[in-house]
Tab-separated table of C-alpha atoms in Angstrom:
chain	number	residue	atom	x	y	z
A	1	UNK	CA	121.991	174.230	3.093
A	2	UNK	CA	124.408	173.600	0.870
A	3	UNK	CA	126.149	171.671	3.360
A	4	UNK	CA	123.127	169.546	3.919
A	5	UNK	CA	122.765	168.885	-0.177
A	6	UNK	CA	126.056	167.754	-0.401
A	7	UNK	CA	125.499	164.906	2.732
A	8	UNK	CA	122.233	163.937	1.500
A	9	UNK	CA	124.462	163.922	-2.347
A	10	UNK	CA	126.689	161.581	-0.675
A	11	UNK	CA	124.335	158.901	0.778
A	12	UNK	CA	122.744	158.799	-2.412
A	13	UNK	CA	126.036	157.683	-4.436
A	14	UNK	CA	126.300	155.288	-0.998
A	15	UNK	CA	123.365	153.721	-1.313
A	16	UNK	CA	123.303	153.473	-4.871
A	17	UNK	CA	127.187	152.771	-4.747
A	18	UNK	CA	126.024	149.583	-2.430
A	19	UNK	CA	122.902	148.495	-4.317
A	20	UNK	CA	125.658	148.738	-7.916
A	21	UNK	CA	128.293	146.407	-5.624
A	22	UNK	CA	125.617	144.127	-4.880
A	23	UNK	CA	124.269	143.375	-8.237
A	24	UNK	CA	127.656	143.075	-9.514
A	25	UNK	CA	128.529	140.221	-6.630
A	26	UNK	CA	125.498	138.674	-7.799
A	27	UNK	CA	126.282	138.386	-11.284
A	28	UNK	CA	129.925	137.495	-10.281
A	29	UNK	CA	128.243	134.698	-7.659
A	30	UNK	CA	126.006	133.481	-10.960
A	31	UNK	CA	128.843	133.283	-13.247
A	32	UNK	CA	131.057	131.033	-11.101
A	33	UNK	CA	127.750	129.274	-10.667
A	34	UNK	CA	127.652	128.484	-14.148
A	35	UNK	CA	130.973	127.966	-14.926
A	36	UNK	CA	130.960	125.769	-12.415
A	37	UNK	CA	128.193	123.813	-13.766
A	38	UNK	CA	130.037	123.859	-17.801
A	39	UNK	CA	132.658	122.425	-15.896
A	40	UNK	CA	131.453	119.476	-14.355
A	41	UNK	CA	129.321	118.343	-17.814
A	42	UNK	CA	131.784	118.983	-19.563
A	43	UNK	CA	134.874	117.032	-17.825
A	44	UNK	CA	132.252	114.233	-17.403
A	45	UNK	CA	131.840	114.781	-20.936
A	46	UNK	CA	135.425	113.785	-21.364
A	47	UNK	CA	135.665	111.047	-18.743
A	48	UNK	CA	132.676	109.177	-20.976
A	49	UNK	CA	134.607	109.663	-24.212
A	50	UNK	CA	137.705	108.119	-22.593
A	51	UNK	CA	135.722	105.215	-21.771
A	52	UNK	CA	133.843	104.473	-24.791
A	53	UNK	CA	137.652	104.635	-26.209
A	54	UNK	CA	139.398	102.070	-24.013
A	55	UNK	CA	135.784	99.805	-23.981
A	56	UNK	CA	136.015	100.281	-27.499
A	57	UNK	CA	139.711	98.967	-27.472
A	58	UNK	CA	138.407	96.022	-25.207
A	59	UNK	CA	135.718	94.414	-27.975
A	60	UNK	CA	138.532	94.225	-30.392
A	61	UNK	CA	140.273	91.537	-28.282
A	62	UNK	CA	137.676	90.266	-26.824
A	63	UNK	CA	135.855	86.365	-27.899
A	64	UNK	CA	134.235	85.094	-24.424
A	65	UNK	CA	130.622	85.864	-24.031
A	66	UNK	CA	131.375	86.876	-20.527
A	67	UNK	CA	133.323	89.997	-20.989
A	68	UNK	CA	131.959	90.419	-24.252
A	69	UNK	CA	128.322	91.894	-22.724
A	70	UNK	CA	129.665	93.846	-20.116
A	71	UNK	CA	132.081	96.202	-22.235
A	72	UNK	CA	128.902	96.452	-25.079
A	73	UNK	CA	126.789	97.337	-21.964
A	74	UNK	CA	128.954	99.995	-20.744
A	75	UNK	CA	129.715	101.177	-24.293
A	76	UNK	CA	125.446	101.818	-24.416
A	77	UNK	CA	125.734	103.593	-20.395
A	78	UNK	CA	129.044	106.092	-21.553
A	79	UNK	CA	127.135	106.856	-24.805
A	80	UNK	CA	124.064	108.108	-23.227
A	81	UNK	CA	126.010	110.152	-20.470
A	82	UNK	CA	127.721	111.628	-22.592
A	83	UNK	CA	125.333	112.426	-24.967
A	84	UNK	CA	123.242	114.138	-21.662
A	85	UNK	CA	126.613	116.099	-20.857
A	86	UNK	CA	126.978	117.537	-24.210
A	87	UNK	CA	123.500	118.891	-24.316
A	88	UNK	CA	124.254	120.853	-20.990
A	89	UNK	CA	127.208	122.648	-23.211
A	90	UNK	CA	126.980	126.524	-23.810
A	91	UNK	CA	127.878	125.667	-27.205
A	92	UNK	CA	125.644	125.698	-30.611
A	93	UNK	CA	123.363	123.185	-31.715
A	94	UNK	CA	124.517	123.338	-35.122
A	95	UNK	CA	128.050	122.745	-33.838
A	96	UNK	CA	127.346	119.452	-31.882
A	97	UNK	CA	124.794	118.029	-34.223
A	98	UNK	CA	127.527	114.934	-35.963
A	99	UNK	CA	129.218	114.085	-32.384
A	100	UNK	CA	125.184	114.114	-30.947
A	101	UNK	CA	124.669	111.371	-34.160
A	102	UNK	CA	128.244	109.704	-33.553
A	103	UNK	CA	127.223	108.888	-29.287
A	104	UNK	CA	124.021	107.545	-30.556
A	105	UNK	CA	124.282	105.908	-32.684
A	106	UNK	CA	127.676	104.144	-30.607
A	107	UNK	CA	124.765	103.549	-27.990
A	108	UNK	CA	122.225	102.226	-29.939
A	109	UNK	CA	124.672	100.002	-31.919
A	110	UNK	CA	126.767	98.103	-28.922
A	111	UNK	CA	122.917	97.233	-27.356
A	112	UNK	CA	122.250	95.745	-30.902
A	113	UNK	CA	125.346	93.866	-30.287
A	114	UNK	CA	124.842	92.876	-26.357
A	115	UNK	CA	121.354	92.012	-27.510
A	116	UNK	CA	123.161	89.634	-30.818
A	117	UNK	CA	125.261	88.125	-28.378
A	118	UNK	CA	123.197	87.205	-25.480
A	119	UNK	CA	120.666	85.566	-27.799
A	120	UNK	CA	123.787	83.194	-28.942
A	121	UNK	CA	125.057	84.855	-31.786
A	122	UNK	CA	129.010	85.651	-32.249
A	123	UNK	CA	130.993	89.117	-33.231
A	124	UNK	CA	131.454	88.901	-37.198
A	125	UNK	CA	134.596	90.544	-39.269
A	126	UNK	CA	131.895	92.988	-40.250
A	127	UNK	CA	131.445	94.277	-36.457
A	128	UNK	CA	134.832	94.329	-35.877
A	129	UNK	CA	135.676	96.720	-38.208
A	130	UNK	CA	133.210	98.651	-37.861
A	131	UNK	CA	134.049	98.324	-33.889
A	132	UNK	CA	137.441	100.017	-34.858
A	133	UNK	CA	136.355	102.673	-36.745
A	134	UNK	CA	133.565	103.512	-34.813
A	135	UNK	CA	137.025	103.191	-31.736
A	136	UNK	CA	139.006	105.704	-34.184
A	137	UNK	CA	137.187	107.807	-34.167
A	138	UNK	CA	135.955	109.003	-30.012
A	139	UNK	CA	139.967	108.507	-30.493
A	140	UNK	CA	139.627	111.360	-32.280
A	141	UNK	CA	137.076	113.062	-30.677
A	142	UNK	CA	138.709	112.277	-27.192
A	143	UNK	CA	141.906	113.610	-28.442
A	144	UNK	CA	140.337	116.858	-29.482
A	145	UNK	CA	138.554	117.470	-26.320
A	146	UNK	CA	141.140	116.654	-24.039
A	147	UNK	CA	143.293	119.450	-26.211
A	148	UNK	CA	139.935	121.730	-25.502
A	149	UNK	CA	139.883	120.725	-21.499
A	150	UNK	CA	143.393	121.736	-21.667
A	151	UNK	CA	142.573	125.309	-23.121
A	152	UNK	CA	139.560	125.795	-20.752
A	153	UNK	CA	142.394	125.027	-17.769
A	154	UNK	CA	144.377	127.358	-18.980
A	155	UNK	CA	142.555	129.843	-18.682
A	156	UNK	CA	138.727	130.265	-20.602
A	157	UNK	CA	136.154	131.936	-19.035
A	158	UNK	CA	132.742	130.872	-19.568
A	159	UNK	CA	132.556	133.392	-22.373
A	160	UNK	CA	135.656	132.387	-24.033
A	161	UNK	CA	133.994	128.568	-24.132
A	162	UNK	CA	131.173	129.959	-25.393
A	163	UNK	CA	132.916	131.591	-28.445
A	164	UNK	CA	136.208	129.692	-28.644
A	165	UNK	CA	134.548	126.143	-27.838
A	166	UNK	CA	131.990	126.104	-30.147
A	167	UNK	CA	133.977	127.130	-32.848
A	168	UNK	CA	136.249	123.949	-31.691
A	169	UNK	CA	133.039	122.007	-31.694
A	170	UNK	CA	132.523	123.159	-34.864
A	171	UNK	CA	136.231	121.572	-36.156
A	172	UNK	CA	135.713	118.577	-34.587
A	173	UNK	CA	132.137	117.838	-35.822
A	174	UNK	CA	132.965	118.642	-39.173
A	175	UNK	CA	135.123	115.404	-38.995
A	176	UNK	CA	133.007	112.792	-36.849
A	177	UNK	CA	130.685	110.571	-38.397
A	178	UNK	CA	132.889	109.827	-42.031
A	179	UNK	CA	132.307	106.510	-41.420
A	180	UNK	CA	130.185	103.978	-43.070
A	181	UNK	CA	127.204	103.388	-41.051
A	182	UNK	CA	125.897	101.034	-43.441
A	183	UNK	CA	127.050	98.213	-41.416
A	184	UNK	CA	125.185	100.007	-38.680
A	185	UNK	CA	122.188	100.817	-39.966
A	186	UNK	CA	121.282	96.951	-41.161
A	187	UNK	CA	122.938	95.822	-37.648
A	188	UNK	CA	120.044	97.802	-36.095
A	189	UNK	CA	116.888	96.720	-38.337
A	190	UNK	CA	117.474	93.357	-36.981
A	191	UNK	CA	117.169	94.187	-33.159
A	192	UNK	CA	114.999	96.811	-31.351
A	193	UNK	CA	115.645	100.195	-30.839
A	194	UNK	CA	116.494	101.480	-27.862
A	195	UNK	CA	114.022	103.560	-26.201
A	196	UNK	CA	115.562	106.599	-24.062
A	197	UNK	CA	112.486	108.556	-22.656
A	198	UNK	CA	109.469	106.497	-23.020
A	199	UNK	CA	107.919	103.672	-24.705
A	200	UNK	CA	107.496	103.923	-28.409
A	201	UNK	CA	109.265	107.916	-28.204
A	202	UNK	CA	111.682	106.986	-31.518
A	203	UNK	CA	109.311	104.630	-34.084
A	204	UNK	CA	109.158	106.547	-36.405
A	205	UNK	CA	112.433	107.350	-37.834
A	206	UNK	CA	112.743	105.521	-40.659
A	207	UNK	CA	109.708	106.451	-42.797
A	208	UNK	CA	107.656	109.174	-44.717
A	209	UNK	CA	105.656	112.123	-42.723
A	210	UNK	CA	102.335	111.199	-42.378
A	211	UNK	CA	101.672	114.304	-41.016
A	212	UNK	CA	102.204	118.107	-42.160
A	213	UNK	CA	99.109	119.916	-43.684
A	214	UNK	CA	99.249	123.074	-45.982
A	215	UNK	CA	101.417	124.438	-48.433
A	216	UNK	CA	105.416	125.636	-48.338
A	217	UNK	CA	106.673	128.140	-46.366
A	218	UNK	CA	109.308	130.344	-47.161
A	219	UNK	CA	111.782	130.842	-44.802
A	220	UNK	CA	110.627	134.745	-43.700
A	221	UNK	CA	107.785	132.860	-42.780
A	222	UNK	CA	108.813	130.003	-40.916
A	223	UNK	CA	110.657	132.944	-38.431
A	224	UNK	CA	107.248	134.572	-38.017
A	225	UNK	CA	106.465	131.283	-37.506
A	226	UNK	CA	109.492	130.348	-35.341
A	227	UNK	CA	108.472	134.152	-33.260
A	228	UNK	CA	104.751	134.007	-32.554
A	229	UNK	CA	105.150	129.977	-31.294
A	230	UNK	CA	107.807	130.710	-28.353
A	231	UNK	CA	106.304	133.628	-27.488
A	232	UNK	CA	109.590	135.672	-26.242
A	233	UNK	CA	111.185	139.085	-27.187
A	234	UNK	CA	113.712	138.281	-30.211
A	235	UNK	CA	116.080	140.670	-31.461
A	236	UNK	CA	117.359	138.465	-34.063
A	237	UNK	CA	117.019	135.685	-36.385
A	238	UNK	CA	119.862	133.386	-37.842
A	239	UNK	CA	119.680	129.721	-41.177
A	240	UNK	CA	120.876	126.779	-39.525
A	241	UNK	CA	121.228	124.050	-41.271
A	242	UNK	CA	119.346	121.614	-38.953
A	243	UNK	CA	120.924	118.544	-40.333
A	244	UNK	CA	117.255	116.292	-40.262
A	245	UNK	CA	116.393	113.850	-42.899
A	246	UNK	CA	113.363	112.923	-41.081
A	247	UNK	CA	111.059	116.198	-41.620
A	248	UNK	CA	112.103	118.630	-44.573
A	249	UNK	CA	112.960	121.510	-42.048
A	250	UNK	CA	113.854	125.276	-41.966
A	251	UNK	CA	117.031	125.317	-38.865
A	252	UNK	CA	115.996	128.735	-37.473
A	253	UNK	CA	118.543	130.052	-34.222
A	254	UNK	CA	116.295	132.423	-32.152
A	255	UNK	CA	118.625	134.617	-30.339
A	256	UNK	CA	117.294	137.369	-27.207
A	257	UNK	CA	118.606	140.303	-25.577
A	258	UNK	CA	121.346	141.115	-23.838
A	259	UNK	CA	123.148	137.967	-25.569
A	260	UNK	CA	121.342	135.455	-23.689
A	261	UNK	CA	121.514	131.638	-24.376
A	262	UNK	CA	119.777	130.770	-27.945
A	263	UNK	CA	116.646	129.059	-28.605
A	264	UNK	CA	116.681	126.926	-31.850
A	265	UNK	CA	113.784	125.667	-33.983
A	266	UNK	CA	112.670	123.869	-36.923
A	267	UNK	CA	109.928	125.129	-38.746
A	268	UNK	CA	108.684	121.905	-41.785
A	269	UNK	CA	108.889	123.190	-44.945
A	270	UNK	CA	105.365	122.195	-45.925
A	271	UNK	CA	102.421	123.709	-43.736
A	272	UNK	CA	104.862	125.964	-41.578
A	273	UNK	CA	104.792	123.366	-38.313
A	274	UNK	CA	106.787	123.906	-35.600
A	275	UNK	CA	108.660	120.466	-35.534
A	276	UNK	CA	111.232	120.882	-32.595
A	277	UNK	CA	112.675	123.624	-30.629
A	278	UNK	CA	114.925	123.669	-27.729
A	279	UNK	CA	115.958	126.535	-24.866
A	280	UNK	CA	120.085	126.623	-24.123
A	281	UNK	CA	119.293	128.274	-20.916
A	282	UNK	CA	121.402	126.686	-17.779
A	283	UNK	CA	118.368	126.028	-15.034
A	284	UNK	CA	120.222	127.101	-11.696
A	285	UNK	CA	117.266	126.177	-8.984
A	286	UNK	CA	114.117	124.347	-9.174
A	287	UNK	CA	111.464	126.250	-7.357
A	288	UNK	CA	108.707	124.543	-8.348
A	289	UNK	CA	107.377	120.612	-8.063
A	290	UNK	CA	106.833	118.665	-11.195
A	291	UNK	CA	103.218	118.395	-10.649
A	292	UNK	CA	102.981	122.136	-11.320
A	293	UNK	CA	105.130	121.202	-14.521
A	294	UNK	CA	102.596	118.918	-15.892
A	295	UNK	CA	100.434	121.673	-15.333
A	296	UNK	CA	102.302	124.180	-17.589
A	297	UNK	CA	103.006	121.436	-20.294
A	298	UNK	CA	99.949	120.586	-20.787
A	299	UNK	CA	98.607	124.213	-20.770
A	300	UNK	CA	101.192	125.127	-23.559
A	301	UNK	CA	100.351	122.411	-26.281
A	302	UNK	CA	96.545	122.873	-25.460
A	303	UNK	CA	97.168	126.631	-26.518
A	304	UNK	CA	98.732	125.342	-29.821
A	305	UNK	CA	96.552	122.960	-31.343
A	306	UNK	CA	97.586	119.734	-29.151
A	307	UNK	CA	94.209	118.524	-27.167
A	308	UNK	CA	93.080	115.649	-25.236
A	309	UNK	CA	96.750	114.621	-24.926
A	310	UNK	CA	97.441	112.889	-21.656
A	311	UNK	CA	101.333	112.236	-20.251
A	312	UNK	CA	102.366	108.641	-20.623
A	313	UNK	CA	105.965	109.779	-19.534
A	314	UNK	CA	108.758	111.703	-17.662
A	315	UNK	CA	112.177	112.192	-17.355
A	316	UNK	CA	114.125	114.888	-14.426
A	317	UNK	CA	117.725	116.477	-15.207
A	318	UNK	CA	119.207	118.904	-15.145
A	319	UNK	CA	117.192	121.172	-13.689
A	320	UNK	CA	114.319	120.143	-15.920
A	321	UNK	CA	111.105	117.572	-16.276
A	322	UNK	CA	110.390	116.549	-20.228
A	323	UNK	CA	107.159	115.136	-19.966
A	324	UNK	CA	106.117	112.542	-22.915
A	325	UNK	CA	102.304	112.959	-24.562
A	326	UNK	CA	100.586	110.974	-26.228
A	327	UNK	CA	96.738	111.794	-28.069
A	328	UNK	CA	93.783	109.342	-26.352
A	329	UNK	CA	90.702	108.759	-28.908
A	330	UNK	CA	87.440	106.909	-27.349
A	331	UNK	CA	89.770	105.711	-25.151
A	332	UNK	CA	92.269	104.482	-26.956
A	333	UNK	CA	95.985	105.714	-26.005
A	334	UNK	CA	97.754	106.384	-30.016
A	335	UNK	CA	101.731	106.190	-29.191
A	336	UNK	CA	103.161	106.913	-32.494
A	337	UNK	CA	101.366	110.706	-32.162
A	338	UNK	CA	104.208	110.774	-28.967
A	339	UNK	CA	105.339	114.765	-28.774
A	340	UNK	CA	107.234	115.964	-26.030
A	341	UNK	CA	107.573	119.360	-23.927
A	342	UNK	CA	110.704	120.062	-21.233
A	343	UNK	CA	110.224	122.389	-18.612
A	344	UNK	CA	112.255	124.679	-16.580
A	345	UNK	CA	112.035	123.596	-13.285
A	346	UNK	CA	113.124	127.452	-11.666
A	347	UNK	CA	110.178	129.143	-13.406
A	348	UNK	CA	108.318	126.376	-15.431
A	349	UNK	CA	109.119	127.809	-18.750
A	350	UNK	CA	109.377	125.651	-21.934
A	351	UNK	CA	112.590	125.076	-22.736
A	352	UNK	CA	112.142	122.053	-24.762
A	353	UNK	CA	109.247	120.651	-27.268
A	354	UNK	CA	109.626	118.061	-29.661
A	355	UNK	CA	106.707	117.138	-32.258
A	356	UNK	CA	108.731	114.758	-35.168
A	357	UNK	CA	106.560	112.110	-33.922
A	358	UNK	CA	102.981	113.368	-34.233
A	359	UNK	CA	103.971	114.300	-37.173
A	360	UNK	CA	105.916	112.105	-38.491
A	361	UNK	CA	102.958	109.440	-37.745
A	362	UNK	CA	99.521	111.614	-37.661
A	363	UNK	CA	96.475	110.582	-39.503
A	364	UNK	CA	92.970	110.690	-38.816
A	365	UNK	CA	92.138	107.119	-37.121
A	366	UNK	CA	89.280	105.250	-37.341
A	367	UNK	CA	89.663	103.183	-33.952
A	368	UNK	CA	87.282	99.672	-34.367
A	369	UNK	CA	86.100	97.526	-31.739
A	370	UNK	CA	89.228	95.046	-30.427
A	371	UNK	CA	88.697	91.457	-31.480
A	372	UNK	CA	89.898	90.010	-28.082
A	373	UNK	CA	88.257	91.137	-24.826
A	374	UNK	CA	90.751	92.809	-21.966
A	375	UNK	CA	90.363	88.787	-20.053
A	376	UNK	CA	90.875	87.021	-23.474
A	377	UNK	CA	94.067	89.192	-24.265
A	378	UNK	CA	95.425	89.108	-20.541
A	379	UNK	CA	95.460	85.106	-20.637
A	380	UNK	CA	97.858	85.524	-23.598
A	381	UNK	CA	100.445	86.794	-20.827
A	382	UNK	CA	102.975	85.161	-19.152
A	383	UNK	CA	101.421	84.340	-15.801
A	384	UNK	CA	105.152	85.042	-14.174
A	385	UNK	CA	103.867	88.311	-14.969
A	386	UNK	CA	101.882	90.252	-12.123
A	387	UNK	CA	99.777	92.523	-14.105
A	388	UNK	CA	99.205	95.765	-12.378
A	389	UNK	CA	96.956	97.375	-14.716
A	390	UNK	CA	95.677	97.717	-18.537
A	391	UNK	CA	94.428	99.400	-21.064
A	392	UNK	CA	94.177	99.684	-25.280
A	393	UNK	CA	96.195	101.535	-26.831
A	394	UNK	CA	97.843	102.060	-30.884
A	395	UNK	CA	101.333	101.354	-30.859
A	396	UNK	CA	103.486	101.469	-33.800
A	397	UNK	CA	105.571	98.210	-35.564
A	398	UNK	CA	107.953	97.721	-38.221
A	399	UNK	CA	107.198	99.857	-41.857
A	400	UNK	CA	104.934	102.048	-40.864
A	401	UNK	CA	102.458	99.513	-39.503
A	402	UNK	CA	100.379	99.516	-36.669
A	403	UNK	CA	98.820	97.277	-34.611
A	404	UNK	CA	95.666	97.861	-31.238
A	405	UNK	CA	96.866	96.008	-29.020
A	406	UNK	CA	96.261	95.737	-25.156
A	407	UNK	CA	99.194	96.784	-22.963
A	408	UNK	CA	98.996	95.494	-19.859
A	409	UNK	CA	102.313	96.616	-17.077
A	410	UNK	CA	103.192	93.959	-13.995
A	411	UNK	CA	106.350	92.846	-12.427
A	412	UNK	CA	108.332	90.335	-12.259
A	413	UNK	CA	111.584	89.695	-10.186
A	414	UNK	CA	111.728	93.446	-9.164
A	415	UNK	CA	111.538	94.659	-12.358
A	416	UNK	CA	108.693	96.543	-14.228
A	417	UNK	CA	107.202	95.540	-17.739
A	418	UNK	CA	105.270	96.568	-20.361
A	419	UNK	CA	103.879	93.283	-22.440
A	420	UNK	CA	101.590	94.008	-25.584
A	421	UNK	CA	99.167	92.048	-27.032
A	422	UNK	CA	97.280	92.382	-29.662
A	423	UNK	CA	93.542	92.904	-30.154
A	424	UNK	CA	93.116	91.476	-33.117
A	425	UNK	CA	94.764	87.748	-33.172
A	426	UNK	CA	96.368	87.853	-29.363
A	427	UNK	CA	100.006	87.442	-30.315
A	428	UNK	CA	102.418	89.212	-28.501
A	429	UNK	CA	104.026	92.106	-30.283
A	430	UNK	CA	106.039	93.903	-28.122
A	431	UNK	CA	107.987	93.544	-24.552
A	432	UNK	CA	109.397	96.332	-23.049
A	433	UNK	CA	111.089	96.657	-19.723
A	434	UNK	CA	111.513	99.484	-16.998
A	435	UNK	CA	115.732	100.143	-16.915
A	436	UNK	CA	116.152	102.500	-13.719
A	437	UNK	CA	119.368	105.328	-14.012
A	438	UNK	CA	121.012	108.277	-12.273
A	439	UNK	CA	118.643	110.496	-14.692
A	440	UNK	CA	115.754	108.525	-14.667
A	441	UNK	CA	113.977	105.731	-16.243
A	442	UNK	CA	114.523	104.027	-19.644
A	443	UNK	CA	112.756	101.416	-21.033
A	444	UNK	CA	113.900	98.605	-23.510
């Protein structure tokens, strides 16, 4: 009997041991997969920064339109790709704020300069001075990223990249963007803002928020609001500076159990509204369709009080899909009130949310009847555009103004355009062009 019990015990130990070893190997395999993903994003980030450094150097010796425009366009493209790869690193979001802002501004600035040169303008002495400053910061960033890369190649594993990578990026980030950006801002005010993720997605950057309701809330209340909004068990919360001048908000880092990736949430001090959140977890595989993801995003918005929202745009990247939603009132799409939702394609989790534009611009609107009919408005559109669809919408203009317009979507020469005609007087208010990239479609 004892011998049988011993045999059974040994068999059980073997089964448990085999199961444990299998779990360990799965963990090792996933660890290696994540390490490979992080390494790829990091090396692509370094490559983009090096290209920005090279191109901004070339600009300092370029004087002809036929060379200046392609170089400026390359800086814009590399800055966008660098931002995408930066967002994939397992490094705390606060440590990346200035670096991300630097990449955004150098990309937008180079885009506006390329538009200026294409319209017959020339780079001024102030432009060259600003380019020189931005070049120096690109050199500084590139040098420090190279140093971090050599340390990673020297044996940093995933854990070290999380800890020491965050420490290193914090040191780099604190010295980025000390450059006086007044020249950049002045230049940018003269040209259309580059839209990274759909029509009018960043239209309210310089205004005062209109959509915040309620009284001021404390930090502790904001933490409770953030926890309820995320709807997942969290071990703790840490305060961080959100570095967001648009809406005065508490920055809250929520820490999941078992040392999972942090979730960063911004909660407005006025009213306690969740303005923005980002879950930094990696998405390892794609298990659901974009249609299913849209359903998850729509239900999420409805559950949080955003109803009568219509999907206007989507872009897929790194195992996620981001949807832009706009409210619809009396069959009129309201572009200033854009809300963005990012869905993980492995299990449908909501891993990103941004209602900044919504809270910046949302008011109770009285939408009147357009003076022009659809036919009258379309007569104002170029005959070269083959119109595929049309609808009424409200679009933002400079200075916080809004206008009721007809949106005409069409094609010309193989390219897709959106043309916006003022529904009151027939003025051509905006033209947006769809640009296809490896990350999806952009508009400008």
